[in-house]
């Protein structure tokens, strides 16, 4: 793992339950669209000053939850407080202090980054001089350089995403909400964006981020919550989740359903299995007995195995992948 | 209604900044359209018509076309442009991540549509006055009719735009709604003299007739009780549709 472990441990020590230091406090929130329940009995606390990851498969209810936090989706039941303010009661006051990068870019393509930022800054009623100063800072901070004066439609996806993030920072928010900020970006751009997000966190900005990249969540987030079908299935610091919910190591192999059944019987609960299609992954704190059991099953001829440390993706798949496994 | 005027002004400024980039392309066609009608029909067809409604035909056309200019100024803005901002540019979703609220967006957009109404309706009125087709000073009273007509068509158009799922339906709005209004609202001939009972009743319910009658009353300096009915119609329908669009924009943007 590239993240210094000390950082994650420090973060996990930080107040997991509600108190004054929670920037967002979600209590018993339900959101129904007609008969369909998109978010179900959600409780969540986002501690001040860290990076909080909201993870989950497509349609899990991440975007819906974020929209409820900034008040454009109204919960069917439950309460949400942001900065201690009831979002339903005073959305203007809450939104003045936060910034949102939507899942899809909302730039005016014919205008440049600077012009986009200027129009967006006016929504926050920033006075002209302060707005110009903020724009200059953000052009520097996101390294837009000379691209800042070209029409947005002429720029790459990575630059457009950076401009979208710059817009959500125009009011110097205490809380930054990023809905899949790195989807579709190349590895270098992703790395650069992570470092910007870390800079913001270092300045005390609270960041809520959704992503489908588990490596990203593991490296970037102090805490993550995994949602599935509108419910929170687990929450904690990434390392802590891996070790407490799963195991330290993973063994991966290809096998038939019948082989998998025999292997699971032979291991008799010593490893936790996850089968997706023909791929079987076995989780345990010590992989040696697992590997030995596989070799016994194979007899003479040895199949290819991967032995590796367990990661957040494994937690994600075991927590949310049950349906995939059953359906495969 | 919880409108914050400074925030509504920020919405207005977004459209104004975009317009500043393209006004040279849109101002001329929008301005010349009623000028062409006035000259082709007023001078061309008018040559074969001795008089209509007690004046020369071109003078008869002028007040109605002022209202048409206002109607068109509002309509293009609140149909295609609002639809693009709503569904393609997601401008309103972006606005709602800031302290702006749905009411600010609605009022900002209506204010912007009204600005275009004043630009197009106002410049056409000036052209009409320059050609000596607006009897002074009575025709000056037609100036407030421009924003009145503009507001009416801004909310009528918005009510349509906020409810339709795709842009193709605008051809219905323009061809099957605005075009008949244009042709059967006292602009080209006094409908009372040519249409039969039930059709007159239908015309009376439709929006363009009332501003046209108000503008004509101002141009002719001939006021009657119909003016009170026309004003009442315009104010009540605008107010009712404003309330309706308020609900519609909320339902579109907030779930
Ligand atoms: N306005 C709406 N009306 C009806 N259903 C909706 C609405 N908004 C969201 N949903 C449904 O709620 C569910 C959750 O959607 P949401 O966008 O929150 O998922 P997500 O976790 O963000 O997914 P993704 O990873 O694909 O972005 C989906 O099934 C979606 O179709
Ligand atoms: Mg989403």
XYZ file of C-alpha atoms and ligand atoms in Angstrom:
615
model
C 0.000 0.000 0.000
C 1.364 3.376 -0.871
C -0.596 5.323 1.725
C 1.401 5.761 4.916
C -0.476 3.486 7.321
C -0.055 6.010 10.137
C -2.395 8.339 8.289
C -5.174 5.794 8.028
C -4.855 4.769 11.635
C -4.964 8.345 12.826
C -8.065 8.879 10.739
C -9.809 5.803 12.059
C -9.281 7.073 15.587
C -11.248 10.153 14.702
C -14.730 10.172 16.200
C -16.693 7.667 14.190
C -20.000 8.622 15.811
C -22.036 11.784 15.780
C -20.832 14.794 17.695
C -20.153 18.442 17.017
C -17.328 17.624 14.667
C -19.644 15.927 12.147
C -20.048 18.075 9.066
C -22.833 15.898 7.705
C -25.226 13.994 9.886
C -27.711 11.683 8.184
C -30.333 10.000 10.342
C -32.771 7.337 9.206
C -32.998 8.748 5.700
C -35.258 7.036 3.189
C -35.769 8.156 -0.403
C -38.446 6.583 -2.555
C -39.134 7.337 -6.209
C -42.681 6.025 -6.555
C -42.571 2.429 -5.386
C -38.789 2.196 -5.818
C -36.617 2.733 -2.743
C -33.349 4.356 -3.811
C -32.014 5.059 -0.298
C -33.143 3.006 2.662
C -32.752 3.800 6.372
C -29.405 5.486 5.875
C -27.366 6.690 8.864
C -24.096 8.412 8.112
C -21.722 10.800 9.847
C -19.044 12.592 7.918
C -16.367 13.794 10.326
C -14.906 17.254 9.863
C -11.658 17.633 7.994
C -11.151 14.254 6.356
C -11.816 12.602 3.052
C -14.933 10.441 3.165
C -15.571 7.898 0.433
C -19.081 6.864 -0.549
C -18.808 3.604 -2.455
C -21.273 1.226 -4.021
C -22.272 -0.427 -7.278
C -24.187 1.416 -10.018
C -27.592 2.432 -8.728
C -26.646 1.933 -5.073
C -27.926 5.395 -4.222
C -24.692 7.401 -3.989
C -25.724 10.321 -6.187
C -29.176 10.363 -4.587
C -27.559 10.566 -1.127
C -25.280 13.399 -2.228
C -28.220 15.286 -3.744
C -30.033 14.997 -0.450
C -27.003 16.435 1.359
C -27.066 19.630 -0.705
C -30.833 19.740 -0.736
C -32.000 19.147 -4.313
C -33.501 15.778 -3.493
C -35.862 15.751 -0.537
C -35.794 12.709 1.747
C -39.052 10.761 2.006
C -38.227 10.248 5.695
C -35.402 11.051 8.104
C -33.279 14.139 8.737
C -30.070 15.552 7.326
C -28.014 18.223 9.041
C -25.077 19.859 7.317
C -22.843 22.163 9.399
C -25.494 21.560 12.075
C -28.164 23.188 9.854
C -31.252 21.281 8.752
C -30.838 21.228 4.968
C -34.602 21.259 4.383
C -34.971 24.390 6.509
C -32.198 26.546 5.057
C -30.647 25.171 1.874
C -29.245 28.569 0.850
C -27.178 28.858 4.037
C -25.839 25.322 3.618
C -25.042 25.607 -0.074
C -23.188 28.879 0.466
C -20.612 26.878 2.429
C -20.188 23.828 0.224
C -19.135 23.021 -3.318
C -20.321 20.213 -5.584
C -18.733 18.653 -8.640
C -21.569 16.809 -10.360
C -21.147 13.387 -11.925
C -21.462 15.001 -15.363
C -19.641 18.214 -16.233
C -21.878 21.265 -16.439
C -19.524 23.660 -18.193
C -20.616 26.155 -20.826
C -18.670 24.721 -23.721
C -18.429 27.882 -25.785
C -16.809 29.795 -22.913
C -13.345 29.552 -21.415
C -12.572 28.280 -17.927
C -12.132 31.832 -16.681
C -15.507 32.898 -18.094
C -17.188 29.796 -16.673
C -15.673 30.499 -13.271
C -16.817 34.108 -13.404
C -20.419 33.200 -14.185
C -20.423 30.508 -11.525
C -18.878 32.808 -8.923
C -21.755 35.228 -9.396
C -24.182 32.553 -8.214
C -22.332 32.858 -4.906
C -22.547 36.646 -5.100
C -18.794 37.059 -4.917
C -17.857 40.688 -5.542
C -15.864 41.369 -8.716
C -12.423 41.908 -7.194
C -12.622 38.918 -4.893
C -13.936 36.793 -7.737
C -10.984 37.746 -9.957
C -8.593 36.864 -7.151
C -10.279 33.473 -6.554
C -10.228 32.690 -10.281
C -6.522 33.417 -10.451
C -5.871 31.204 -7.421
C -7.898 28.342 -8.852
C -6.264 28.557 -12.277
C -2.967 28.132 -10.416
C -4.195 25.503 -8.006
C -5.549 23.234 -10.752
C -2.665 24.105 -13.070
C -4.928 25.220 -15.893
C -2.314 27.653 -17.220
C -2.938 28.950 -20.722
C -5.830 26.470 -21.159
C -7.857 28.690 -18.852
C -8.535 31.099 -21.716
C -9.525 28.606 -24.416
C -13.125 27.574 -25.056
C -13.877 24.589 -22.859
C -15.050 22.484 -25.802
C -11.529 22.530 -27.216
C -10.056 20.927 -24.088
C -9.416 17.302 -23.104
C -11.645 15.421 -20.688
C -9.019 15.741 -17.962
C -8.836 19.510 -18.272
C -12.615 19.806 -18.368
C -12.858 17.788 -15.172
C -10.296 20.039 -13.496
C -12.300 23.101 -14.507
C -15.469 21.501 -13.130
C -13.661 20.958 -9.821
C -12.330 24.519 -9.881
C -15.935 25.759 -10.206
C -16.979 23.872 -7.105
C -14.103 25.505 -5.209
C -14.971 29.073 -6.215
C -16.596 29.894 -2.863
C -13.726 28.368 -0.842
C -16.077 25.703 0.558
C -15.769 24.002 3.926
C -17.275 20.872 2.415
C -16.443 19.642 -1.078
C -18.677 17.000 -2.656
C -17.162 15.157 -5.614
C -19.376 12.716 -7.521
C -17.042 10.390 -9.429
C -14.392 13.034 -10.072
C -11.957 10.674 -11.785
C -14.209 8.511 -13.967
C -12.808 8.398 -17.485
C -9.503 10.065 -16.627
C -6.067 8.683 -17.434
C -3.796 7.493 -14.583
C -1.577 10.572 -14.569
C -4.506 12.963 -14.357
C -6.047 10.861 -11.600
C -2.826 11.009 -9.598
C -2.647 14.766 -10.030
C -6.247 15.153 -8.880
C -5.655 13.009 -5.803
C -2.835 15.261 -4.794
C -5.096 18.325 -5.165
C -7.695 16.624 -3.003
C -5.037 15.866 -0.387
C -3.978 19.532 -0.464
C -7.544 20.571 0.229
C -7.864 18.073 3.039
C -4.618 19.396 4.523
C -6.173 22.877 4.574
C -9.072 21.537 6.601
C -11.647 21.112 3.842
C -13.920 18.136 4.359
C -14.221 16.077 1.180
C -16.932 13.574 0.271
C -16.074 11.586 -2.804
C -17.762 8.783 -4.709
C -15.760 6.511 -6.948
C -15.854 3.113 -8.577
C -12.076 2.756 -8.241
C -11.358 0.943 -5.005
C -7.626 1.596 -5.172
C -8.458 5.283 -5.306
C -10.764 5.075 -2.289
C -8.181 3.079 -0.369
C -5.427 5.606 -1.003
C -7.450 8.779 -0.740
C -10.085 8.253 1.916
C -9.759 8.322 5.678
C -13.122 6.631 5.956
C -15.384 4.902 3.496
C -18.984 3.771 3.606
C -20.104 1.075 1.206
C -23.693 1.227 0.006
C -25.662 -1.481 -1.711
C -29.269 -1.192 -2.878
C -29.731 2.024 -0.925
C -28.410 0.671 2.355
C -25.106 1.210 4.102
C -23.516 -2.209 4.386
C -20.313 -1.186 6.169
C -18.272 1.813 7.170
C -14.809 2.463 8.553
C -11.219 3.259 7.683
C -10.210 1.215 4.602
C -7.483 -0.833 6.382
C -9.717 -1.457 9.338
C -12.525 -2.668 7.078
C -10.209 -5.021 5.221
C -8.818 -6.571 8.384
C -11.942 -6.688 10.499
C -14.478 -7.566 7.834
C -12.376 -9.813 5.667
C -8.859 -11.096 6.175
C -5.302 -10.100 5.487
C -4.697 -12.260 2.411
C -6.464 -13.432 -0.697
C -5.863 -16.440 -2.951
C -7.357 -16.265 -6.452
C -7.867 -19.158 -8.855
C -10.029 -20.319 -11.753
C -12.120 -23.401 -11.090
C -15.416 -25.083 -11.898
C -18.399 -24.919 -9.610
C -17.899 -28.582 -8.555
C -14.234 -27.974 -7.711
C -15.160 -24.921 -5.712
C -17.667 -26.916 -3.660
C -15.053 -29.596 -2.910
C -12.419 -27.014 -2.026
C -14.755 -25.126 0.305
C -15.626 -28.411 2.007
C -11.930 -29.274 2.400
C -11.181 -25.881 3.930
C -14.198 -26.208 6.252
C -14.504 -22.522 7.071
C -10.775 -21.758 7.290
C -11.144 -19.297 4.377
C -14.004 -17.143 3.193
C -14.940 -17.818 -0.438
C -16.175 -15.373 -3.069
C -17.100 -16.808 -6.455
C -17.774 -14.593 -9.447
C -18.178 -16.618 -12.626
C -15.301 -19.084 -12.760
C -13.079 -16.992 -10.556
C -12.851 -18.093 -6.946
C -11.183 -15.930 -4.314
C -10.437 -17.301 -0.862
C -9.764 -14.899 1.996
C -7.882 -15.813 5.143
C -5.360 -14.265 7.483
C -2.869 -16.978 6.555
C -2.879 -18.173 2.960
C -0.491 -21.148 3.374
C -3.117 -23.737 4.411
C -5.373 -22.479 1.616
C -2.669 -22.941 -0.994
C -1.894 -26.389 0.405
C -5.557 -27.379 0.138
C -5.663 -26.272 -3.486
C -2.528 -28.306 -4.278
C -4.106 -31.368 -2.640
C -7.197 -30.908 -4.782
C -5.084 -30.613 -7.921
C -2.990 -33.689 -7.157
C 0.033 -33.667 -9.454
C -0.741 -30.875 -11.845
C -0.680 -27.367 -10.316
C -2.916 -24.604 -11.555
C -2.055 -20.892 -11.605
C -2.753 -19.104 -8.333
C -2.460 -15.521 -7.202
C -1.635 -14.890 -3.567
C -1.899 -11.226 -2.578
C -2.850 -8.936 0.301
C -6.593 -8.376 0.567
C -7.731 -4.912 -0.462
C -10.773 -2.652 -0.422
C -12.041 -4.106 -3.678
C -12.349 -7.457 -1.921
C -14.343 -5.841 0.867
C -16.502 -4.136 -1.742
C -17.141 -7.347 -3.648
C -17.883 -9.461 -0.594
C -20.143 -6.750 0.803
C -22.057 -5.983 -2.389
C -21.280 -8.766 -4.849
C -23.628 -11.386 -3.407
C -26.142 -10.809 -6.172
C -23.510 -11.050 -8.888
C -22.363 -14.340 -7.451
C -25.888 -15.744 -7.259
C -26.751 -14.461 -10.712
C -23.587 -15.687 -12.439
C -42.387 33.119 -3.304
C -38.841 33.086 -1.996
C -37.033 35.036 -4.672
C -33.663 36.521 -3.862
C -33.266 39.321 -6.393
C -29.453 39.395 -6.368
C -29.420 35.662 -7.069
C -32.036 36.024 -9.818
C -29.801 38.743 -11.260
C -26.887 36.266 -11.374
C -29.098 33.956 -13.471
C -29.980 36.898 -15.728
C -26.289 37.673 -16.137
C -25.483 34.149 -17.285
C -27.868 34.551 -20.211
C -26.732 38.100 -20.820
C -23.081 36.983 -21.079
C -24.028 34.300 -23.565
C -26.155 36.739 -25.551
C -23.369 39.294 -25.712
C -21.414 36.788 -27.760
C -24.143 36.134 -30.309
C -26.333 39.230 -30.402
C -25.047 40.323 -33.772
C -26.240 37.031 -35.232
C -29.677 37.022 -33.643
C -30.602 40.678 -33.377
C -30.830 41.369 -37.090
C -33.036 38.442 -38.183
C -35.336 38.909 -35.204
C -35.633 42.606 -35.911
C -36.160 42.315 -39.640
C -38.857 39.668 -39.537
C -41.659 42.076 -38.497
C -40.143 44.789 -40.689
C -40.549 42.485 -43.693
C -44.149 41.737 -42.798
C -44.856 45.403 -42.330
C -43.331 46.413 -45.639
C -44.382 43.446 -47.827
C -47.934 43.184 -46.589
C -48.397 46.799 -45.589
C -47.047 48.297 -48.786
C -47.623 45.379 -51.166
C -51.004 44.020 -50.133
C -51.931 47.400 -48.681
C -51.899 48.924 -52.168
C -55.048 46.940 -52.989
C -56.816 47.811 -49.762
C -58.307 51.254 -49.456
C -58.528 51.174 -45.722
C -58.948 48.845 -42.788
C -60.387 49.720 -39.385
C -60.537 53.343 -40.455
C -56.816 53.720 -41.343
C -54.474 52.818 -44.172
C -53.592 49.122 -44.176
C -49.964 49.683 -43.177
C -51.095 51.776 -40.224
C -53.535 49.045 -39.297
C -50.704 46.488 -39.235
C -48.265 48.486 -37.093
C -49.670 48.030 -33.536
C -50.311 44.302 -34.003
C -46.816 43.706 -35.325
C -45.341 45.492 -32.294
C -47.009 42.829 -30.163
C -45.810 40.086 -32.501
C -42.259 41.367 -32.122
C -42.659 41.154 -28.345
C -44.179 37.675 -28.627
C -41.311 36.430 -30.782
C -38.659 38.013 -28.574
C -40.007 36.100 -25.595
C -40.811 32.865 -27.389
C -37.419 31.969 -28.825
C -35.789 32.571 -25.479
C -38.123 30.532 -23.289
C -38.423 27.624 -25.722
C -35.201 26.518 -27.422
C -32.790 28.420 -25.202
C -34.336 27.384 -21.899
C -34.654 23.791 -23.119
C -30.949 23.672 -23.983
C -29.964 25.145 -20.630
C -32.233 22.703 -18.817
C -31.497 19.442 -20.615
C -28.184 19.849 -22.456
C -26.093 22.335 -20.506
C -27.549 21.278 -17.135
C -27.186 24.913 -16.171
C -29.930 24.732 -13.571
C -28.468 21.638 -11.911
C -25.215 23.576 -11.581
C -27.033 26.605 -10.171
C -28.726 24.453 -7.549
C -25.354 23.460 -6.103
C -24.976 27.133 -5.088
C -27.225 29.290 -2.876
C -29.588 29.778 -5.823
C -33.088 28.349 -5.537
C -35.604 27.262 -8.162
C -37.556 30.537 -7.781
C -34.426 32.608 -8.459
C -33.830 30.592 -11.636
C -37.415 31.095 -12.806
C -37.402 34.827 -12.149
C -33.922 35.286 -13.626
C -34.964 33.519 -16.815
C -38.217 35.458 -17.107
C -36.311 38.694 -16.513
C -33.894 37.753 -19.275
C -36.747 36.882 -21.662
C -38.238 40.288 -20.839
C -34.949 41.931 -21.674
C -35.078 40.403 -25.121
C -38.716 41.427 -25.417
C -37.722 45.020 -24.727
C -34.869 44.857 -27.222
C -36.990 43.407 -30.055
C -40.333 44.977 -29.260
C -38.694 48.310 -28.444
C -36.570 48.495 -31.579
C -39.521 47.556 -33.759
C -41.637 50.224 -32.081
C -38.905 52.758 -32.834
C -38.856 51.662 -36.468
C -42.633 52.024 -36.690
C -42.427 55.475 -35.088
C -39.604 56.506 -37.437
C -41.797 55.631 -40.433
C -44.499 57.842 -38.996
C -46.851 54.916 -38.430
C -47.302 55.581 -34.697
C -49.558 58.557 -34.022
C -47.943 60.627 -31.260
C -48.346 61.025 -28.394
C -51.186 58.499 -28.025
C -49.050 55.614 -29.363
C -46.613 56.092 -26.478
C -49.170 54.271 -24.349
C -48.428 51.175 -26.437
C -44.912 51.037 -24.963
C -46.042 49.391 -21.687
C -47.958 46.857 -23.769
C -44.608 45.483 -24.983
C -43.529 44.076 -21.573
C -47.119 43.047 -20.820
C -47.266 40.973 -24.003
C -43.712 39.765 -23.390
C -44.452 38.510 -19.887
C -47.545 36.699 -21.093
C -45.650 34.851 -23.828
C -42.675 34.212 -21.548
C -44.826 32.282 -19.071
C -46.903 30.581 -21.787
C -43.686 29.358 -23.448
C -42.069 28.328 -20.171
C -45.148 26.347 -19.153
C -44.753 24.410 -22.404
C -40.959 24.037 -22.275
C -40.915 22.764 -18.706
C -43.384 19.996 -19.525
C -42.126 18.569 -22.799
C -39.662 15.670 -22.962
C -37.944 16.544 -26.246
C -37.162 19.444 -28.475
C -39.060 18.225 -31.560
C -42.294 19.270 -29.895
C -41.361 22.926 -30.321
C -42.427 22.679 -33.957
C -45.956 22.101 -32.632
C -45.643 25.133 -30.422
C -44.496 27.401 -33.198
C -46.470 26.033 -36.133
C -49.699 24.945 -34.501
C -49.879 27.525 -31.739
C -47.972 30.740 -32.444
C -48.609 30.819 -36.197
C -52.425 30.689 -35.924
C -52.251 33.252 -33.145
C -50.241 35.472 -35.432
C -52.790 35.091 -38.238
C -56.027 35.271 -36.257
C -55.486 37.893 -33.563
C -56.524 41.180 -35.146
C -53.032 41.706 -36.541
C -53.934 41.358 -40.238
C -57.689 41.943 -40.152
C -60.336 42.676 -37.518
C -61.462 39.156 -36.653
C -64.801 40.441 -35.338
C -65.722 41.405 -38.901
C -64.680 38.130 -40.545
C -65.052 35.245 -38.072
C -68.274 33.620 -36.883
C -69.502 33.275 -33.280
C -67.789 30.147 -31.890
C -64.481 30.981 -33.576
C -64.581 34.471 -32.075
C -65.042 32.893 -28.680
C -61.982 30.694 -29.222
C -59.940 33.703 -30.349
C -61.043 35.548 -27.232
C -59.511 32.816 -25.069
C -56.148 32.860 -26.846
C -53.365 35.154 -25.678
C -52.260 37.332 -28.596
C -55.590 39.047 -29.268
C -55.560 40.946 -25.966
C -52.188 42.683 -26.202
C -52.944 43.491 -29.856
C -56.224 45.181 -28.892
C -54.431 47.114 -26.145
C -51.739 48.315 -28.541
C -54.340 49.225 -31.164
C -56.360 51.186 -28.606
C -53.211 53.129 -27.764
C -52.340 53.773 -31.418
C -55.874 54.927 -32.207
C -56.355 56.719 -28.914
C -59.748 55.040 -28.797
C -60.340 53.454 -25.402
C -63.328 51.327 -24.533
C -64.363 48.851 -21.865
C -62.747 46.023 -23.802
C -59.437 47.420 -22.599
C -60.309 46.524 -19.025
C -61.151 42.959 -20.084
C -57.936 42.712 -22.133
C -55.835 43.924 -19.227
C -57.602 41.628 -16.794
C -57.067 38.662 -19.137
C -53.359 39.361 -19.527
C -52.748 39.857 -15.815
C -54.793 36.872 -14.649
C -53.390 34.456 -17.228
C -49.811 35.654 -16.607
C -50.269 35.288 -12.851
C -51.822 31.843 -13.119
C -49.124 30.588 -15.489
C -46.403 32.057 -13.302
C -47.727 29.971 -10.406
C -47.885 26.954 -12.701
C -44.325 27.369 -14.018
C -43.108 27.751 -10.461
C -44.447 24.305 -9.669
C -43.218 22.891 -12.960
C -39.622 24.085 -12.541
C -39.534 22.672 -9.028
C -40.740 19.319 -10.267
C -38.134 19.357 -13.022
C -35.191 20.278 -10.842
C -35.939 19.007 -7.369
C -36.837 15.389 -6.704
N -35.364 11.227 -10.109
C -35.421 9.882 -10.069
N -36.548 9.240 -10.383
C -36.615 7.895 -10.349
N -35.606 7.083 -10.005
C -34.434 7.669 -9.681
C -34.277 9.095 -9.701
N -33.005 9.383 -9.327
C -32.414 8.197 -9.112
N -33.260 7.164 -9.302
C -32.952 5.737 -9.135
O -32.388 5.544 -7.861
C -31.354 4.581 -7.919
C -30.099 5.139 -7.319
O -29.558 6.078 -8.228
P -28.218 6.885 -7.950
O -28.040 7.791 -9.101
O -28.259 7.464 -6.607
O -27.147 5.716 -7.997
P -25.555 5.833 -7.919
O -25.136 5.024 -6.742
O -25.124 7.227 -7.978
O -25.157 5.045 -9.241
P -23.927 5.313 -10.286
O -22.739 4.630 -9.699
O -24.385 4.608 -11.523
O -23.768 6.774 -10.452
C -31.209 4.171 -9.360
O -31.885 2.947 -9.562
C -31.894 5.283 -10.121
O -32.480 4.794 -11.307
Mg -24.065 8.386 -9.331
